[in-house]
Coordinates of C-alpha atoms in Angstrom, one line a residue:
X3 CA 27.7 -11.3 -37.8
X4 CA 27.7 -10.4 -34.1
X5 CA 28.1 -14.0 -33.1
X6 CA 31.2 -14.2 -35.4
X7 CA 32.5 -11.0 -33.9
X8 CA 32.0 -12.3 -30.3
X9 CA 33.8 -15.6 -31.2
X10 CA 36.7 -13.5 -32.7
X11 CA 36.9 -11.3 -29.6
X12 CA 37.1 -14.3 -27.3
X13 CA 39.8 -15.9 -29.5
X14 CA 41.8 -12.7 -29.6
X15 CA 41.6 -12.2 -25.8
X16 CA 43.2 -15.6 -25.2
X17 CA 42.7 -18.9 -23.4
X18 CA 40.7 -17.6 -20.4
X19 CA 38.1 -16.0 -22.6
X20 CA 38.1 -19.0 -24.9
X21 CA 37.1 -21.1 -21.9
X22 CA 34.3 -18.6 -21.1
X23 CA 33.1 -18.9 -24.7
X24 CA 33.2 -22.7 -24.5
X25 CA 31.0 -22.5 -21.5
X26 CA 28.5 -20.2 -23.2
X27 CA 28.4 -22.5 -26.3
X28 CA 26.7 -25.2 -24.2
X29 CA 24.1 -22.8 -22.6
X30 CA 21.1 -22.6 -24.9
X31 CA 19.3 -20.9 -22.0
X32 CA 21.7 -17.9 -22.3
X33 CA 22.6 -17.7 -25.9
X34 CA 20.6 -17.7 -29.2
X35 CA 21.1 -20.5 -31.7
X36 CA 23.4 -18.4 -33.9
X37 CA 25.8 -17.7 -31.0
X38 CA 25.8 -21.4 -29.9
X39 CA 26.8 -22.4 -33.4
X40 CA 29.6 -19.9 -33.6
X41 CA 30.9 -20.4 -30.1
X42 CA 31.0 -24.1 -30.5
X43 CA 33.9 -23.6 -32.9
X44 CA 35.9 -22.6 -29.9
X45 CA 35.9 -26.3 -28.8
X46 CA 38.7 -27.5 -31.0
X47 CA 39.1 -25.1 -34.0
X48 CA 41.3 -22.5 -32.3
X49 CA 44.5 -20.8 -33.7
X50 CA 47.6 -22.9 -33.3
X51 CA 51.0 -21.9 -32.0
X52 CA 54.2 -22.7 -33.9
X53 CA 55.0 -26.4 -34.3
X54 CA 58.7 -25.8 -33.5
X55 CA 57.7 -24.5 -30.1
X56 CA 55.5 -27.5 -29.5
X57 CA 58.3 -30.0 -30.5
X58 CA 60.8 -28.1 -28.3
X59 CA 58.4 -28.3 -25.4
X60 CA 58.1 -32.1 -25.9
X61 CA 61.9 -32.6 -25.9
X62 CA 62.4 -30.3 -22.8
X63 CA 59.6 -32.0 -20.8
X64 CA 60.5 -35.6 -21.6
X65 CA 64.3 -34.9 -21.7
X66 CA 64.8 -37.0 -24.9
X67 CA 64.9 -36.2 -28.6
X68 CA 61.7 -36.5 -30.7
X69 CA 63.3 -39.1 -33.0
X70 CA 64.0 -41.4 -30.0
X71 CA 60.3 -41.3 -28.9
X72 CA 58.4 -41.4 -32.2
X73 CA 58.9 -43.2 -35.5
X74 CA 56.3 -40.7 -36.8
X75 CA 54.7 -37.4 -35.6
X76 CA 52.3 -35.2 -37.6
X77 CA 53.9 -32.1 -39.0
X78 CA 51.0 -29.9 -37.8
X79 CA 48.4 -30.3 -35.1
X80 CA 45.2 -32.3 -35.8
X81 CA 43.3 -30.2 -33.2
X82 CA 43.9 -27.0 -31.2
X83 CA 42.2 -26.4 -27.9
X84 CA 42.2 -23.5 -25.5
X85 CA 45.1 -24.7 -23.4
X86 CA 47.1 -26.8 -25.9
X87 CA 47.2 -28.6 -29.3
X88 CA 47.2 -32.2 -30.3
X89 CA 49.5 -34.2 -32.6
X90 CA 49.1 -37.7 -34.0
X91 CA 52.2 -39.8 -33.5
X92 CA 53.5 -43.4 -33.5
X93 CA 55.6 -44.7 -30.6
X94 CA 59.0 -46.1 -31.7
X95 CA 59.1 -48.6 -28.8
X96 CA 55.7 -50.3 -29.4
X97 CA 54.4 -49.1 -32.8
X98 CA 51.2 -47.8 -31.2
X99 CA 49.5 -44.7 -32.5
X100 CA 49.0 -42.0 -29.8
X101 CA 47.6 -38.5 -29.4
X102 CA 50.2 -36.1 -28.0
X103 CA 48.8 -33.0 -26.3
X104 CA 51.3 -30.1 -25.8
X105 CA 50.5 -27.1 -23.7
X106 CA 50.6 -23.6 -25.1
X107 CA 53.7 -21.7 -24.2
X108 CA 53.6 -19.1 -21.4
X109 CA 50.0 -19.8 -20.8
X110 CA 50.1 -19.7 -17.0
X111 CA 51.2 -16.1 -16.9
X112 CA 48.4 -15.2 -19.4
X113 CA 45.7 -16.9 -17.5
X114 CA 47.0 -15.6 -14.1
X115 CA 46.6 -12.0 -15.4
X116 CA 43.2 -12.6 -16.9
X117 CA 41.8 -14.0 -13.7
X118 CA 43.3 -11.2 -11.6
X119 CA 41.4 -8.7 -13.7
X120 CA 38.2 -10.7 -13.9
X121 CA 38.3 -11.2 -10.1
X122 CA 38.6 -7.5 -9.6
X123 CA 35.5 -7.0 -11.7
X124 CA 33.7 -9.6 -9.6
X125 CA 34.3 -7.5 -6.5
X126 CA 32.7 -4.6 -8.1
X127 CA 29.7 -6.6 -9.3
X128 CA 29.2 -8.1 -5.8
X129 CA 29.3 -4.6 -4.3
X130 CA 27.2 -2.5 -6.7
X131 CA 25.0 -4.9 -8.9
X132 CA 22.0 -5.8 -6.7
X133 CA 20.2 -7.9 -9.3
X134 CA 23.0 -10.5 -9.2
X135 CA 22.6 -12.4 -5.9
X136 CA 25.3 -15.0 -6.7
X137 CA 28.8 -14.5 -5.3
X138 CA 30.6 -13.7 -8.5
X139 CA 34.1 -13.7 -6.9
X140 CA 33.4 -17.3 -5.6
X141 CA 32.4 -18.3 -9.1
X142 CA 35.5 -16.8 -10.6
X143 CA 37.7 -18.6 -8.0
X144 CA 36.0 -21.9 -8.7
X145 CA 36.4 -21.5 -12.4
X146 CA 40.0 -20.4 -12.0
X147 CA 40.8 -23.4 -9.8
X148 CA 39.4 -25.8 -12.5
X149 CA 41.3 -24.0 -15.3
X150 CA 44.6 -24.3 -13.3
X151 CA 43.9 -28.0 -12.7
X152 CA 43.7 -28.4 -16.5
X153 CA 47.2 -26.9 -16.8
X154 CA 48.7 -29.9 -15.0
X155 CA 48.7 -32.7 -17.5
X156 CA 49.9 -35.3 -15.0
X157 CA 46.7 -34.5 -13.0
X158 CA 44.7 -34.9 -16.2
X159 CA 46.3 -38.3 -16.8
X160 CA 45.3 -39.4 -13.3
X161 CA 41.8 -38.1 -13.9
X162 CA 41.6 -40.3 -17.0
X163 CA 42.9 -43.3 -15.1
X164 CA 40.3 -42.9 -12.4
X165 CA 37.5 -42.3 -14.9
X166 CA 38.5 -45.4 -16.8
X167 CA 38.5 -47.5 -13.6
X168 CA 35.0 -46.4 -12.8
X169 CA 33.2 -46.4 -16.1
X170 CA 35.1 -48.2 -18.9
X171 CA 33.6 -51.5 -17.8
X172 CA 30.5 -50.6 -19.8
X173 CA 30.5 -52.3 -23.2
X174 CA 29.5 -49.1 -25.0
X175 CA 32.0 -46.7 -23.4
X176 CA 35.7 -46.3 -24.3
X177 CA 38.3 -44.5 -22.3
X178 CA 41.8 -44.2 -23.8
X179 CA 44.9 -45.4 -21.9
X180 CA 47.6 -43.0 -20.7
X181 CA 51.3 -43.6 -21.6
X182 CA 53.0 -42.4 -18.4
X183 CA 56.6 -42.7 -19.7
X184 CA 55.7 -40.0 -22.2
X185 CA 53.6 -37.7 -20.0
X186 CA 54.7 -34.7 -17.9
X187 CA 53.2 -31.5 -16.5
X188 CA 53.0 -30.0 -20.0
X189 CA 52.9 -33.0 -22.3
X190 CA 50.2 -35.7 -22.3
X191 CA 50.4 -38.9 -24.3
X192 CA 47.3 -41.1 -24.6
X193 CA 46.0 -43.9 -26.8
X194 CA 44.8 -42.7 -30.2
X195 CA 41.1 -43.2 -30.7
X196 CA 39.6 -43.4 -34.2
X197 CA 36.2 -41.9 -34.3
X198 CA 33.8 -39.2 -35.5
X199 CA 32.6 -36.2 -33.4
X200 CA 29.2 -36.8 -31.9
X201 CA 27.7 -33.7 -33.6
X202 CA 28.7 -35.0 -37.1
X203 CA 25.4 -37.0 -37.6
X204 CA 25.9 -37.7 -41.3
X205 CA 29.4 -39.2 -40.8
X206 CA 28.1 -41.3 -37.9
X207 CA 25.2 -42.7 -39.9
X208 CA 27.6 -43.6 -42.8
X209 CA 29.3 -46.0 -40.4
X210 CA 25.9 -47.7 -39.7
X211 CA 25.6 -46.1 -36.3
X212 CA 22.7 -44.1 -34.7
X213 CA 23.4 -40.8 -33.0
X214 CA 20.6 -41.4 -30.5
X215 CA 22.1 -44.8 -29.4
X216 CA 25.4 -43.0 -28.7
X217 CA 23.8 -40.1 -26.9
X218 CA 21.7 -42.5 -24.8
X219 CA 24.9 -44.3 -23.8
X220 CA 26.3 -40.9 -22.9
X221 CA 23.3 -40.1 -20.7
X222 CA 23.4 -43.5 -18.9
X223 CA 27.2 -43.1 -18.3
X224 CA 26.7 -39.5 -17.2
X225 CA 24.0 -40.5 -14.7
X226 CA 26.3 -43.1 -13.2
X227 CA 29.0 -40.5 -13.0
X228 CA 26.8 -37.9 -11.4
X229 CA 24.7 -40.1 -9.0
X230 CA 26.6 -43.3 -8.4
X231 CA 30.3 -42.6 -7.9
X232 CA 30.0 -38.8 -7.9
X233 CA 33.0 -38.3 -10.2
X234 CA 32.1 -36.9 -13.6
X235 CA 33.4 -35.5 -16.8
X236 CA 32.5 -31.8 -16.6
X237 CA 33.3 -30.8 -20.2
X238 CA 31.4 -33.2 -22.5
X239 CA 31.3 -31.0 -25.6
X240 CA 31.2 -32.6 -29.1
X241 CA 34.9 -32.3 -29.5
X242 CA 35.5 -34.5 -26.4
X243 CA 33.0 -37.2 -27.4
X244 CA 33.7 -39.5 -30.3
X245 CA 31.7 -42.3 -32.0
X246 CA 34.1 -45.2 -32.7
X247 CA 33.6 -47.5 -35.7
X248 CA 32.6 -50.3 -33.3
X249 CA 29.7 -48.2 -32.0
X250 CA 31.3 -47.1 -28.7
X251 CA 31.2 -43.7 -27.1
X252 CA 34.7 -42.5 -26.5
X253 CA 35.4 -39.8 -23.8
X254 CA 38.4 -37.6 -24.4
X255 CA 40.1 -34.7 -22.5
X256 CA 39.9 -35.2 -18.8
X257 CA 41.2 -31.8 -17.7
X258 CA 38.0 -30.6 -16.3
X259 CA 36.4 -33.1 -13.8
X260 CA 34.1 -32.5 -10.9
X261 CA 32.5 -34.4 -8.0
X262 CA 29.0 -34.5 -6.7
X263 CA 28.9 -34.6 -2.8
X264 CA 27.4 -37.9 -1.5
X265 CA 24.5 -36.2 0.2
X266 CA 23.6 -34.3 -3.0
X267 CA 23.6 -37.5 -5.1
X268 CA 20.8 -39.0 -3.0
X269 CA 19.0 -35.6 -2.7
X270 CA 18.9 -35.3 -6.5
X271 CA 17.2 -38.7 -6.9
X272 CA 14.8 -37.8 -4.0
X273 CA 14.1 -34.5 -5.8
X274 CA 13.0 -36.3 -8.9
X275 CA 10.7 -38.5 -6.7
X276 CA 9.2 -35.4 -5.0
X277 CA 8.7 -33.8 -8.5
X278 CA 6.8 -36.9 -9.7
X279 CA 4.7 -36.8 -6.5
X280 CA 4.2 -33.0 -6.8
X281 CA 5.3 -32.7 -3.2
X282 CA 6.5 -29.1 -3.4
X283 CA 7.1 -28.8 0.3
X284 CA 9.6 -31.7 0.1
X285 CA 11.1 -30.3 -3.1
X286 CA 11.8 -27.0 -1.3
X287 CA 13.4 -28.8 1.7
X288 CA 15.7 -30.7 -0.8
X289 CA 17.5 -27.4 -1.5
X290 CA 19.1 -27.6 1.9
X291 CA 20.7 -31.0 1.1
X292 CA 21.6 -29.8 -2.4
X293 CA 23.4 -26.9 -0.7
X294 CA 21.4 -24.3 -2.6
X295 CA 20.2 -22.7 0.5
X296 CA 21.7 -22.1 4.0
X297 CA 19.8 -23.8 6.8
X298 CA 18.6 -20.5 8.2
X299 CA 16.6 -19.6 5.0
X300 CA 12.8 -20.2 5.3
X301 CA 11.7 -22.2 2.3
X302 CA 7.9 -21.7 2.8
X303 CA 7.7 -18.7 0.4
X304 CA 9.4 -20.8 -2.3
X305 CA 6.7 -23.5 -2.3
X306 CA 4.0 -21.5 -4.1
X307 CA 6.5 -20.6 -6.9
X308 CA 7.4 -24.2 -7.3
X309 CA 3.8 -25.2 -7.4
X310 CA 2.9 -22.5 -10.0
X311 CA 5.7 -23.6 -12.3
X312 CA 5.5 -27.4 -12.0
X313 CA 1.7 -27.7 -12.0
X314 CA 1.8 -26.0 -15.4
X315 CA 4.9 -27.9 -16.6
X316 CA 3.6 -31.3 -15.4
X317 CA 0.4 -31.3 -17.4
X318 CA 2.1 -34.1 -19.3
X319 CA 4.2 -36.8 -17.5
X320 CA 7.6 -35.9 -16.2
X321 CA 9.3 -38.1 -18.8
X322 CA 7.8 -36.0 -21.6
X323 CA 9.4 -32.8 -20.3
X324 CA 12.2 -31.3 -22.2
X325 CA 15.3 -30.9 -19.9
X326 CA 16.0 -27.4 -21.2
X327 CA 12.4 -26.3 -20.5
X328 CA 12.8 -27.7 -17.0
X329 CA 16.1 -26.0 -16.4
X330 CA 14.9 -22.7 -17.8
X331 CA 11.7 -22.7 -15.7
X332 CA 13.4 -23.8 -12.5
X333 CA 16.0 -21.2 -13.2
X334 CA 13.4 -18.5 -13.2
X335 CA 12.1 -19.7 -9.8
X336 CA 15.6 -19.8 -8.4
X337 CA 16.3 -16.3 -9.6
X338 CA 13.6 -14.8 -7.4
X339 CA 15.0 -16.2 -4.2
X340 CA 18.4 -16.2 -2.3
X341 CA 19.7 -19.4 -4.0
X342 CA 23.4 -20.0 -4.5
X343 CA 23.8 -22.7 -7.2
X344 CA 26.9 -24.8 -6.3
X345 CA 29.5 -25.2 -9.0
X346 CA 29.0 -29.0 -9.2
X347 CA 25.3 -28.5 -9.9
X348 CA 25.9 -26.0 -12.7
X349 CA 28.3 -28.5 -14.3
X350 CA 25.7 -31.2 -14.0
X351 CA 23.2 -29.1 -15.8
X352 CA 25.7 -28.2 -18.4
X353 CA 26.6 -31.9 -19.0
X354 CA 23.0 -33.0 -19.5
X355 CA 22.1 -29.9 -21.5
X356 CA 24.9 -30.7 -23.9
X357 CA 23.9 -34.3 -24.4
X358 CA 20.2 -33.3 -24.9
X359 CA 21.3 -30.7 -27.4
X360 CA 23.3 -33.3 -29.4
X361 CA 20.2 -35.6 -29.4
X362 CA 17.9 -32.9 -30.5
X363 CA 19.9 -32.5 -33.7
X364 CA 19.0 -36.1 -34.6
X365 CA 15.5 -36.2 -33.1
X366 CA 13.7 -32.9 -32.2
X367 CA 11.3 -35.0 -30.0
X368 CA 14.1 -36.5 -27.8
X369 CA 13.6 -36.1 -24.1
X370 CA 16.6 -36.6 -21.8
X371 CA 14.4 -37.1 -18.7
X372 CA 12.6 -40.0 -20.4
X373 CA 16.0 -41.6 -21.3
X374 CA 17.1 -41.1 -17.7
X375 CA 14.0 -42.8 -16.1
X376 CA 15.3 -46.4 -16.3
X377 CA 18.4 -45.4 -14.2
X378 CA 16.3 -43.5 -11.6
X379 CA 13.9 -46.4 -11.4
X380 CA 16.7 -49.0 -10.9
X381 CA 18.3 -46.9 -8.2
X382 CA 15.1 -46.5 -6.3
X383 CA 14.3 -50.2 -6.5
X384 CA 17.7 -51.5 -5.7
X385 CA 19.8 -49.0 -3.6
X386 CA 19.9 -49.8 0.1
X387 CA 20.7 -46.3 1.1
X388 CA 18.2 -45.1 3.8
X389 CA 17.4 -41.9 2.0
X390 CA 16.4 -43.7 -1.2
X391 CA 14.5 -46.4 0.8
X392 CA 12.4 -43.6 2.3
X393 CA 12.0 -42.0 -1.1
X394 CA 10.7 -45.3 -2.5
X395 CA 8.2 -45.7 0.3
X396 CA 7.1 -42.2 -0.2
X397 CA 6.6 -42.9 -3.9
X398 CA 4.7 -46.2 -3.4
X399 CA 2.5 -45.4 -0.4
X400 CA -0.1 -42.6 -0.3
X401 CA -2.8 -42.1 2.3
X402 CA -2.1 -45.6 3.7
X403 CA -2.7 -47.3 0.3
X404 CA -0.1 -49.0 -1.9
X405 CA 0.1 -47.7 -5.4
X406 CA 0.6 -50.8 -7.4
X407 CA 0.6 -48.9 -10.7
X408 CA 3.7 -46.9 -9.5
X409 CA 5.6 -50.2 -8.7
X410 CA 4.7 -51.7 -12.0
X411 CA 5.9 -48.6 -13.8
X412 CA 9.1 -48.5 -11.8
X413 CA 9.8 -52.2 -12.7
X414 CA 8.9 -51.6 -16.4
X415 CA 11.4 -48.7 -16.5
X416 CA 14.0 -50.3 -14.3
X417 CA 14.2 -53.4 -16.4
X418 CA 15.4 -51.3 -19.3
X419 CA 18.6 -50.6 -17.3
X420 CA 21.2 -53.2 -18.1
X421 CA 22.3 -53.4 -14.4
X422 CA 18.8 -54.1 -13.0
X423 CA 18.6 -57.2 -10.9
X424 CA 15.4 -58.7 -9.4
X425 CA 17.4 -59.9 -6.4
X426 CA 18.7 -56.4 -5.7
X427 CA 15.2 -55.1 -5.9
X428 CA 13.8 -57.5 -3.4
X429 CA 16.4 -57.7 -0.7
X430 CA 16.6 -54.0 0.5
X431 CA 12.8 -53.8 0.8
X432 CA 12.6 -56.9 2.9
X433 CA 15.4 -55.8 5.2
X434 CA 13.6 -52.4 5.7
X435 CA 10.3 -54.1 6.3
X436 CA 11.6 -56.5 8.9
X437 CA 14.0 -54.2 10.6
X438 CA 13.7 -52.6 14.0
X439 CA 12.3 -49.3 12.6
X440 CA 9.8 -50.8 10.2
X441 CA 6.7 -51.0 12.5
X442 CA 4.8 -48.3 10.7
X443 CA 5.6 -49.8 7.3
X444 CA 4.7 -53.3 8.5
X445 CA 1.3 -52.0 9.4
X446 CA 0.7 -50.6 5.9
X447 CA 2.1 -53.8 4.3
X448 CA -0.2 -56.0 6.4
X449 CA -3.2 -54.1 5.2
X450 CA -2.1 -54.3 1.6
X451 CA -1.1 -58.0 1.9
X452 CA -4.6 -58.7 3.2
X453 CA -6.1 -56.9 0.2
X454 CA -3.9 -58.7 -2.3
X455 CA -4.4 -62.2 -0.8
X456 CA -8.2 -61.6 -0.7
X457 CA -8.1 -60.4 -4.3
X458 CA -6.2 -63.6 -5.4
X459 CA -8.6 -65.9 -3.5
X460 CA -11.7 -64.1 -4.7
X461 CA -10.4 -63.8 -8.2
X462 CA -9.6 -67.6 -8.3
X463 CA -13.1 -68.3 -6.9
X464 CA -14.7 -66.1 -9.6
X465 CA -12.7 -67.8 -12.3
X466 CA -13.7 -71.2 -11.0
X467 CA -17.4 -70.2 -10.7
X468 CA -17.4 -68.8 -14.3
X469 CA -16.0 -72.1 -15.6
X470 CA -18.9 -74.1 -14.2
X471 CA -21.9 -75.1 -16.3
X472 CA -25.0 -72.9 -15.8
X473 CA -27.1 -75.7 -14.4
X474 CA -24.5 -76.5 -11.8
X475 CA -24.2 -72.8 -10.9
X476 CA -28.0 -72.7 -10.3
X477 CA -28.0 -75.8 -8.1
X478 CA -25.0 -74.9 -6.0
X479 CA -25.4 -71.1 -5.5
X480 CA -29.2 -70.6 -5.9
X481 CA -28.8 -68.4 -8.9
X482 CA -26.4 -65.8 -7.2
X483 CA -24.7 -64.1 -10.2
X484 CA -21.5 -63.5 -8.2
X485 CA -21.1 -67.1 -7.0
X486 CA -20.4 -68.0 -3.3
X487 CA -19.4 -64.5 -2.3
X488 CA -21.4 -61.3 -2.1
X489 CA -19.7 -58.7 -4.4
X490 CA -21.0 -55.8 -6.3
X491 CA -19.7 -55.0 -9.8
X492 CA -17.3 -52.3 -8.6
X493 CA -15.7 -54.6 -6.0
X494 CA -15.4 -57.4 -8.4
X495 CA -13.6 -55.3 -11.0
X496 CA -11.3 -53.7 -8.5
X497 CA -10.3 -57.1 -7.1
X498 CA -9.7 -58.7 -10.5
X499 CA -7.6 -55.6 -11.5
X500 CA -5.5 -55.8 -8.3
X501 CA -4.9 -59.5 -8.8
X502 CA -3.9 -59.1 -12.4
X503 CA -1.6 -56.2 -11.6
X504 CA 0.1 -58.2 -8.9
X505 CA 0.5 -61.1 -11.3
X506 CA 2.0 -58.7 -13.9
X507 CA 4.5 -57.4 -11.4
X508 CA 5.5 -60.9 -10.4
X509 CA 5.9 -61.6 -14.1
X510 CA 8.2 -58.6 -14.5
X511 CA 10.4 -59.8 -11.7
X512 CA 10.5 -63.4 -12.9
X513 CA 11.4 -62.4 -16.4
X514 CA 14.2 -60.0 -15.4
X515 CA 17.7 -60.5 -16.5
X516 CA 19.6 -63.1 -14.5
X517 CA 16.5 -64.2 -12.7
X518 CA 17.0 -67.5 -10.9
X519 CA 14.6 -69.1 -8.4
X520 CA 17.5 -69.6 -6.0
X521 CA 17.5 -65.8 -5.4
X522 CA 14.5 -66.4 -3.3
X523 CA 16.5 -68.5 -0.8
X524 CA 17.7 -65.5 1.2
X525 CA 14.1 -64.2 1.3
X526 CA 13.0 -67.6 2.7
X527 CA 15.6 -67.3 5.3
X528 CA 14.4 -63.9 6.3
X529 CA 10.9 -65.2 6.5
X530 CA 12.0 -67.7 9.1
X531 CA 12.8 -64.9 11.5
X532 CA 10.3 -64.4 14.4
X533 CA 9.2 -60.9 13.2
X534 CA 8.5 -62.3 9.7
X535 CA 6.5 -65.2 11.1
X536 CA 4.4 -62.8 13.2
X537 CA 3.8 -60.7 10.1
X538 CA 2.7 -63.7 8.1
X539 CA 0.3 -64.7 10.9
X540 CA -1.3 -61.3 11.0
X541 CA -1.8 -61.4 7.2
X542 CA -3.4 -64.9 7.4
X543 CA -5.6 -63.8 10.3
X544 CA -6.8 -60.7 8.4
X545 CA -7.5 -62.6 5.2
X546 CA -9.4 -65.3 7.1
X547 CA -11.6 -62.8 8.8
X548 CA -12.5 -61.0 5.5
X549 CA -13.2 -64.2 3.6
X550 CA -15.3 -65.5 6.6
X551 CA -17.3 -62.3 6.7
X552 CA -18.1 -62.6 3.0
X553 CA -19.1 -66.2 3.3
X554 CA -21.3 -65.3 6.3
X555 CA -23.0 -62.6 4.2
X556 CA -23.7 -65.1 1.5
X557 CA -25.3 -67.5 4.0
X558 CA -27.4 -64.9 5.7
X559 CA -28.6 -63.0 2.6
X560 CA -32.2 -63.3 1.8
X561 CA -33.0 -66.0 -0.8
X562 CA -34.0 -64.7 -4.2
X563 CA -37.7 -64.2 -4.6
X564 CA -39.6 -66.6 -6.8
X565 CA -42.0 -64.8 -9.2
X566 CA -45.6 -65.8 -8.7
X567 CA -47.6 -67.5 -11.5
X568 CA -51.2 -66.8 -12.4
X569 CA -53.5 -69.3 -13.9

């Protein structure tokens, strides 16, 4: 009952408070389930304004009569949002069906007064409420700026065009076209999209589609938005996401968009790497790049709080974590310290929380982090950005040893991303390895190359030895159970496991999409460079020394004792 009352209060107070209610409807960390359900009705089930006013607005804005534009327009709106309402129409010139969004009358004055009053309240909170460390006035200003951007429908059309250019190349994403001849500051005409809202699971399944497939497409598209181009849809509530009959995910309503700063994009990916590695000191330093903390804040007191939370949360693997659990727990850590969460980051959390929430309706065990892993793996393996190159090295090397299991896992995950390319995964690493600043890495690689080459040679020798008849083994190797080389059981198992793991990794690369042996041609060219030849010589020298030492051990070892016989 109180949830219904709150929804009615927001509705009665007008567009600004409807926007606030919409924001709360996507925050399960702030509102109980009953409130989320009621407030979600604010997405597109709002009171309408008179149709006559809407039609008059269209004619005034486009400066032509309704009959000259449309051969048909619905008598009443098919949806009403906070800032406008939408009609279905058919263009007289082309016969195409379109969605016509018309802005509510006198809305600018109403919103201006609301924000003036809310901003005044923000000054009082900043001055007298000590438990709130965030600058409330700055948040109100940011929110107000975005709402006023939504009032300019020409800007929204340009947002849609930019979004389509960046993301509509994906086969499972649809972005409607804008009809510029019929668009103005208060009227927006876009292509009509047939579809079902993403939270209507039963209707989606009747079309033979799966909600989880659509949500996963949304997550992959959102990750590209947030971390690749940095331009993202900041309002992905169920009313703005449709499942089309063809199985595509359609994005609608491009009024609220945001951008992730370039430095923050790489810092977010690095933050995930540091979380996987449980490197809490590096995690704390990431907050500078993410613009959570000013450079003069000491992060050392934050490290124990991060350790306490993540050591408990990461009892399972990161991919098994629930995103909401992670956000809630991290939020509790941030609350204790002088963090200022940037607007773009709050919108990122909101976007991913909404998508996870939609997925949880269909599958209570769905994990958005697990669905995100392939994208993160692909970026780490293929992106030439220096920050991500360092993050990859940090992930793969520990205490001077290469963690082959981590590389194998990254390849297994990365291959699940449609854009993964074995060529892209090989080239940046080689350039880094053979570049002027790669001396330290080359030293590590040389040691690991010697281990791998030795493992392959020794493994092949053991396989050959095992294939020999027992009689021949006894004659050639004097009964030595390990053949021509001195190895204990642990060494033998480790070498065979390393060899098999390297072969599996090569198999993953070789069977990747679009793999072609010619992709190795640039690598061969790189290997002709003087630095690469020197590197190869050092590896061969190291392997030769180790194999020679093992053979010498075999030659010098004491012969097996022959048991005496008694008559």
